[in-house]
C-alpha positions as protocol buffer text, in pm:
chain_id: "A"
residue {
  index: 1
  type: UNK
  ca { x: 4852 y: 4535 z: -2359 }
}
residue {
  index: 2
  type: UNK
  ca { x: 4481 y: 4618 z: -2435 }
}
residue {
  index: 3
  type: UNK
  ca { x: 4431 y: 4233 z: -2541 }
}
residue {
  index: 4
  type: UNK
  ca { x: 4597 y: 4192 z: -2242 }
}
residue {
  index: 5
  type: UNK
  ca { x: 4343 y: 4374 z: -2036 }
}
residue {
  index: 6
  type: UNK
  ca { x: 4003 y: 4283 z: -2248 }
}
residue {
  index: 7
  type: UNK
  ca { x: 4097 y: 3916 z: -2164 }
}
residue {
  index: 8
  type: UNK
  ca { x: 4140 y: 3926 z: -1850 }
}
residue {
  index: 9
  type: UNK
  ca { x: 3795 y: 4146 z: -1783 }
}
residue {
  index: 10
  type: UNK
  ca { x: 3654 y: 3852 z: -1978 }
}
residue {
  index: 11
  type: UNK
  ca { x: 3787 y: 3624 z: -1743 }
}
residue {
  index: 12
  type: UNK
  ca { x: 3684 y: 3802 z: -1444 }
}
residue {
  index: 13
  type: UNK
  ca { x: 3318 y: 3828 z: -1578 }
}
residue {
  index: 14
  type: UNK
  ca { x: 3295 y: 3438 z: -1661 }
}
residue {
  index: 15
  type: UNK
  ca { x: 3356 y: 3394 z: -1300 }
}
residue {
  index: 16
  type: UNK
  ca { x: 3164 y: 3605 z: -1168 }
}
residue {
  index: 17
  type: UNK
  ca { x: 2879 y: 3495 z: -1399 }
}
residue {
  index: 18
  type: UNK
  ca { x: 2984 y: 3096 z: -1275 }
}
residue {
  index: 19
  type: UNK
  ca { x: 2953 y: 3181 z: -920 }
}
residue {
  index: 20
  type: UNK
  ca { x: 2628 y: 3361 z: -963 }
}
residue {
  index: 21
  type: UNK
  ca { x: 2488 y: 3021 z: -1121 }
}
residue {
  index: 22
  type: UNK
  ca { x: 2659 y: 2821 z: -892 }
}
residue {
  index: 23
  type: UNK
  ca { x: 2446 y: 3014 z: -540 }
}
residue {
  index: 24
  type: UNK
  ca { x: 2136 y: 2989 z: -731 }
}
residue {
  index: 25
  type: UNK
  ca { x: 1872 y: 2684 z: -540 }
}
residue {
  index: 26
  type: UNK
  ca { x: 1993 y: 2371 z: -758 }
}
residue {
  index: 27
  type: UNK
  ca { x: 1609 y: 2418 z: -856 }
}
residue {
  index: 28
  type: UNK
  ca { x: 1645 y: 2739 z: -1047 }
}
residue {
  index: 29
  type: UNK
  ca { x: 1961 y: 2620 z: -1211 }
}
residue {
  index: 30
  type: UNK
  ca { x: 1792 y: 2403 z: -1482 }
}
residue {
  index: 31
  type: UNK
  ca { x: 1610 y: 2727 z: -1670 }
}
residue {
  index: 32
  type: UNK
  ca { x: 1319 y: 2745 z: -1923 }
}
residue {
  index: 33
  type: UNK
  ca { x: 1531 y: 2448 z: -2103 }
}
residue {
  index: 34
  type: UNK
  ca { x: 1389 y: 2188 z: -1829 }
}
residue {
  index: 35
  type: UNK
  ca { x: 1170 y: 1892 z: -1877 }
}
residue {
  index: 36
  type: UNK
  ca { x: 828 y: 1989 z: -1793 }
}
residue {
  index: 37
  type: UNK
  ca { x: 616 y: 1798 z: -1612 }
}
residue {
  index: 38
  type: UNK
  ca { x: 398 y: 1464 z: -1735 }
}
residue {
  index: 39
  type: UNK
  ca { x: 51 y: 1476 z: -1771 }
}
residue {
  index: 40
  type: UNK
  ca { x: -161 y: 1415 z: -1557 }
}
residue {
  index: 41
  type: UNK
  ca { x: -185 y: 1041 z: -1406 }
}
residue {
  index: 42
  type: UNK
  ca { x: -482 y: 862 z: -1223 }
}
residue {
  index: 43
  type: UNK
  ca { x: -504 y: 900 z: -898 }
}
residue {
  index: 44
  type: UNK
  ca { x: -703 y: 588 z: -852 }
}
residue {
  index: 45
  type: UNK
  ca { x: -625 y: 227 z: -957 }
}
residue {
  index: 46
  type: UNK
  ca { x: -890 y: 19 z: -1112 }
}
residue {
  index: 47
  type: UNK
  ca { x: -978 y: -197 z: -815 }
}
residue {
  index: 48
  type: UNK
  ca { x: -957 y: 153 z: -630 }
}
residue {
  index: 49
  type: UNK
  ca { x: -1187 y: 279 z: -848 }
}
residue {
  index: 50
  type: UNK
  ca { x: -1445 y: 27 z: -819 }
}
residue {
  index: 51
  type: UNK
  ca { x: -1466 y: 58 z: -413 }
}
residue {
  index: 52
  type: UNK
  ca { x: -1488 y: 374 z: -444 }
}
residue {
  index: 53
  type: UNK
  ca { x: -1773 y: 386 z: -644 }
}
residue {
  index: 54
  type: UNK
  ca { x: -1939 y: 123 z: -418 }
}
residue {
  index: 55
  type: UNK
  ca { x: -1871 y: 318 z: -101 }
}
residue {
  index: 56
  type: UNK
  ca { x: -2004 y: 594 z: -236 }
}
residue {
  index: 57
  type: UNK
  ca { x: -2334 y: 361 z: -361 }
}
residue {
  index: 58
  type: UNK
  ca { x: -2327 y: 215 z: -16 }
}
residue {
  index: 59
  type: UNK
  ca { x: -2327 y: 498 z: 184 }
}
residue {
  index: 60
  type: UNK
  ca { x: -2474 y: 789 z: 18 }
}
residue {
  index: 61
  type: UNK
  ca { x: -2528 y: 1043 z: 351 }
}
residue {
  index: 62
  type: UNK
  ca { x: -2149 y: 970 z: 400 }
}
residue {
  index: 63
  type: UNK
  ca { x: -1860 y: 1167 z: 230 }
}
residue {
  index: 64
  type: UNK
  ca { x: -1584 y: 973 z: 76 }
}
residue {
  index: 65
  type: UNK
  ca { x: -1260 y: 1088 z: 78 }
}
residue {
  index: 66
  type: UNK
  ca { x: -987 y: 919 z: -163 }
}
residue {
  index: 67
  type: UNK
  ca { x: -606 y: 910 z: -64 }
}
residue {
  index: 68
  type: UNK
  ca { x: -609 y: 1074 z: 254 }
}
residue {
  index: 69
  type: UNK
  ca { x: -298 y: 1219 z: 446 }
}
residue {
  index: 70
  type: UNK
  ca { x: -277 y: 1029 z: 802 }
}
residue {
  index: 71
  type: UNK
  ca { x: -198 y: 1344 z: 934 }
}
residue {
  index: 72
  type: UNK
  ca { x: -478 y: 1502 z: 782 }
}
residue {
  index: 73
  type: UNK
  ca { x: -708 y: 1291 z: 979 }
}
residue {
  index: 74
  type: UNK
  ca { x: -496 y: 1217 z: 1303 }
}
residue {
  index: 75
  type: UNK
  ca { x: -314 y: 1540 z: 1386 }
}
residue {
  index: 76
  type: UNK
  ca { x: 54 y: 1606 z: 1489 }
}
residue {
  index: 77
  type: UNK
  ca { x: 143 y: 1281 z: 1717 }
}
residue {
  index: 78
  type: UNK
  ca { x: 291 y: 1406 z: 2016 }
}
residue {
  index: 79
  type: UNK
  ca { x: 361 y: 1284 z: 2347 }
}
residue {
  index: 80
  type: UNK
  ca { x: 709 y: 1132 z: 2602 }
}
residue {
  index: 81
  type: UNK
  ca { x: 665 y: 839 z: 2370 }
}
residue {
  index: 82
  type: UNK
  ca { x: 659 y: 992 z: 2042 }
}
residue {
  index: 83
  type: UNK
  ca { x: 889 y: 831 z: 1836 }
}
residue {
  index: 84
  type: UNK
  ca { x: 1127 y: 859 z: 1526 }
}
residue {
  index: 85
  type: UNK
  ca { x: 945 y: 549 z: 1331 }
}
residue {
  index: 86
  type: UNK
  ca { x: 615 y: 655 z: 1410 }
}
residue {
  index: 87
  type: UNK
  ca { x: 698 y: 1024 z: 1314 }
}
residue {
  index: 88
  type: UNK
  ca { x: 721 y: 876 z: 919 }
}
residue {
  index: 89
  type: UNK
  ca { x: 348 y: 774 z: 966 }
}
residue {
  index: 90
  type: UNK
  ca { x: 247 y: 1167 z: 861 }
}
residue {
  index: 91
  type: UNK
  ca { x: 434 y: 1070 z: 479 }
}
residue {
  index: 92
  type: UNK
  ca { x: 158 y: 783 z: 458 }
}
residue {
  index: 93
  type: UNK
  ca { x: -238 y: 822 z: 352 }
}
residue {
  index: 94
  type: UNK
  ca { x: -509 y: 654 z: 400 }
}
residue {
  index: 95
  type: UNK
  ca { x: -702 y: 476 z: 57 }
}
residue {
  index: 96
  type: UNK
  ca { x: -980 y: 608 z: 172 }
}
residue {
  index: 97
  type: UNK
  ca { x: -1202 y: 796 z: 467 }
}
residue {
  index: 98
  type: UNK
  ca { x: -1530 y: 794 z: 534 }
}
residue {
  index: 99
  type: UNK
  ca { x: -1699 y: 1068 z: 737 }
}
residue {
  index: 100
  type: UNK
  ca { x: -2001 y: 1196 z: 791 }
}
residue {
  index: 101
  type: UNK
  ca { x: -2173 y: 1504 z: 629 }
}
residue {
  index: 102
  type: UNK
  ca { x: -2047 y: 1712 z: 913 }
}
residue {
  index: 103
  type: UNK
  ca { x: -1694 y: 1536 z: 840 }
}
residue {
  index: 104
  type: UNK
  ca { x: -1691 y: 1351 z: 1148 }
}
residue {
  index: 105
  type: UNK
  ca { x: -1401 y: 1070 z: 1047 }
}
residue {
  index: 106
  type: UNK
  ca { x: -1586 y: 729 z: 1130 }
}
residue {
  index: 107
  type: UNK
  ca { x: -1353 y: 482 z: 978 }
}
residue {
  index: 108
  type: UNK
  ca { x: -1024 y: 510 z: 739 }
}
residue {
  index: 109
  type: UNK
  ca { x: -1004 y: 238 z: 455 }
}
residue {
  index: 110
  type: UNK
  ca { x: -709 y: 20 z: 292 }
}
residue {
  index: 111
  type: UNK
  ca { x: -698 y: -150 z: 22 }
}
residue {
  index: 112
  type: UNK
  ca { x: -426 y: -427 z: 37 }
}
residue {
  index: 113
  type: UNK
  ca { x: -267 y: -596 z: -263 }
}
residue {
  index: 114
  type: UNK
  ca { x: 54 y: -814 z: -358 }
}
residue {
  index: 115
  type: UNK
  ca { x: 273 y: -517 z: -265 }
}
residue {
  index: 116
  type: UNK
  ca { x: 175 y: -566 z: 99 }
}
residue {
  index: 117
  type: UNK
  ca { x: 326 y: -875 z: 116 }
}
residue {
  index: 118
  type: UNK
  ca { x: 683 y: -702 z: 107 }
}
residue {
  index: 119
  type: UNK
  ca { x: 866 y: -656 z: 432 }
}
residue {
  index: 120
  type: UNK
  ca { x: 886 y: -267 z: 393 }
}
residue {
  index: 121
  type: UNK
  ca { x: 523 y: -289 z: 328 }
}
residue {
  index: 122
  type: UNK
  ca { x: 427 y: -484 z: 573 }
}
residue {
  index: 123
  type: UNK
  ca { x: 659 y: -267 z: 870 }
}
residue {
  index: 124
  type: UNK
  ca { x: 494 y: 49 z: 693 }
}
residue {
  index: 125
  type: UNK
  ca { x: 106 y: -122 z: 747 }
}
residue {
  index: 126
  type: UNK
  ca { x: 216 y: -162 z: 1090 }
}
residue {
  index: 127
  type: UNK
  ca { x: 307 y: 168 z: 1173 }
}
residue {
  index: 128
  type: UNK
  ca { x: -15 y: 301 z: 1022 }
}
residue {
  index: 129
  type: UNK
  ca { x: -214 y: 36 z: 1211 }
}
residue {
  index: 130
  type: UNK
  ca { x: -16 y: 150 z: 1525 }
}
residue {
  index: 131
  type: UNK
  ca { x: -97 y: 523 z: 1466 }
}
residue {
  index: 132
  type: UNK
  ca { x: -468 y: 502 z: 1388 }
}
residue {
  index: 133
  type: UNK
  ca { x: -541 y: 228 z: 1700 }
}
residue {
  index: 134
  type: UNK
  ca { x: -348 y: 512 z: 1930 }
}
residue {
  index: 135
  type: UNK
  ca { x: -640 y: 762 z: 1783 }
}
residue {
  index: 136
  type: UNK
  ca { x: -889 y: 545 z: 1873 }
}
residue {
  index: 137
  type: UNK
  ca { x: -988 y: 527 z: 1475 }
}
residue {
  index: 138
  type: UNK
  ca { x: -1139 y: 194 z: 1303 }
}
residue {
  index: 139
  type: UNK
  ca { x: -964 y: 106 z: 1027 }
}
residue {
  index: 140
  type: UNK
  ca { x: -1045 y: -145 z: 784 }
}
residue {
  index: 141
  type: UNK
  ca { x: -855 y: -319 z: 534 }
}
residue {
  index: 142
  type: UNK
  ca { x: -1000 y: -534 z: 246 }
}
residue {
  index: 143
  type: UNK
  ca { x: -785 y: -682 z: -19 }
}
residue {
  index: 144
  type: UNK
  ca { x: -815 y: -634 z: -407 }
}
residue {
  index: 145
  type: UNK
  ca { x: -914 y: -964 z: -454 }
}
residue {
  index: 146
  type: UNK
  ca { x: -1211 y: -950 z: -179 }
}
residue {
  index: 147
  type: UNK
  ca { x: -1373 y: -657 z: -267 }
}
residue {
  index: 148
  type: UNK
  ca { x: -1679 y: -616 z: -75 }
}
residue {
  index: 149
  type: UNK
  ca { x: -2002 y: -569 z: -271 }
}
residue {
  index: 150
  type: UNK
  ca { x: -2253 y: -224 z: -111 }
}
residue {
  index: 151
  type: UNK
  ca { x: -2469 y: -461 z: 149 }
}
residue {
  index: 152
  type: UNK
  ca { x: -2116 y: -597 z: 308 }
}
residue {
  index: 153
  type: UNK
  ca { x: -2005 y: -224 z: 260 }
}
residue {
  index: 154
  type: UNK
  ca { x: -2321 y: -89 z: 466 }
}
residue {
  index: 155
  type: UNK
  ca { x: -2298 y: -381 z: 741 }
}
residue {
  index: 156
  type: UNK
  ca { x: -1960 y: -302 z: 796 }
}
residue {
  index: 157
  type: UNK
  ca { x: -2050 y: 38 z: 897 }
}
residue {
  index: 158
  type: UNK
  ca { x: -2356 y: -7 z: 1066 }
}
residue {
  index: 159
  type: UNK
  ca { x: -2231 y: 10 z: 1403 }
}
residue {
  index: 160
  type: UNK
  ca { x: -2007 y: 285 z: 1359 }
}
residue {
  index: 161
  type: UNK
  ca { x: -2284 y: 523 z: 1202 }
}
residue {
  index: 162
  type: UNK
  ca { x: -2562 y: 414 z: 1538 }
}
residue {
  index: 163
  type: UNK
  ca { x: -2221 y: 562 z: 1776 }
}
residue {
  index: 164
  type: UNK
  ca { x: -2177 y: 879 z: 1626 }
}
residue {
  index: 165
  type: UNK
  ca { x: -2514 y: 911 z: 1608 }
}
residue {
  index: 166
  type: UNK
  ca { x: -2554 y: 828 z: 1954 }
}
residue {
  index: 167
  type: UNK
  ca { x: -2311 y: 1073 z: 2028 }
}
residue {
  index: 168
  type: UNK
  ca { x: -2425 y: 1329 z: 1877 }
}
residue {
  index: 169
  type: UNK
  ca { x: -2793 y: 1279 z: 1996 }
}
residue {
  index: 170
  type: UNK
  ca { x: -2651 y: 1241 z: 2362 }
}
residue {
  index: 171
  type: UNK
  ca { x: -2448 y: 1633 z: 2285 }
}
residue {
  index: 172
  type: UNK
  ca { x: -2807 y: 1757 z: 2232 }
}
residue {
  index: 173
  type: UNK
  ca { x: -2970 y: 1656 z: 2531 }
}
């Protein structure tokens, strides 16, 4: 009778003990035993890389922002005619920003490769292109193989750094 009784109490504890695991967040259920995390990876590619270093060459009063949220730079999209699709725009970022020293956004950067040429890709590209014309922000996009070299860099935002300095002069008057 008392094996009886000391089995069943066992039996009643491994359930209780399974349904305690079992309401854990799946999250906490893998323990100390886990795979940790990898280290660290680049957060540039190479051809990445290399703009970057020429934007920042090419523009040295500007900051230079690599792998920007959308969202970060365009705010919540709202609106009657918000819609679903262009709701997964605030998942994407930008290659790069460039903004003034006062972080005024002038112009938002993409660097296209092979991978654009894929129909997800190229719906995805649209959506971004959509998002950022309905903010009224320029947005370039130069592929890998046509990287442009500091005086293209510097012409291509020569107009854009006379407006907002326009603007800004025509604030102080």
């Amino acid at each position: 009778m008392n094996t009886l009784l000391v089995l069943c109490l066992i039996a009643a504890l491994l359930v209780c003990a399974a349904l305690l695991f079992l309401s854990r967040p799946e999250d906490d259920r893998s323990g100390p035993a886990s795979t940790p995390p990898g280290p660290p990876r680049l957060l540039l590619s190479t051809p990445e890389q290399i703009l970057y270093h020429r934007l920042v060459a090419a523009l040295p009063a500007h900051m230079i922002l690599a792998q920007v949220q959308v969202s970060r730079v365009l705010g919540q999209l709202r609106g009657a005619d918000f819609d679903e699709r262009e709701h997964r725009v605030a998942r994407m970022s930008y290659d790069f920003v460039v903004c003034t020293l006062d972080s005024t956004v002038l112009a938002a950067i993409e660097l296209d490769d092979r991978s654009h040429e894929a129909a997800d890709r190229i719906d995805a590209d649209a959506r971004k292109d959509r998002a950022t014309a309905a903010a009224d922000l320029r947005l370039i996009r130069w592929h890998v193989r046509a990287l442009p070299d500091t005086e293209a860099i510097q012409a291509e935002f020569a107009d854009s750094l006379a407006r907002v300095c326009g603007q800004r002069d025509g604030a102080r008057r």
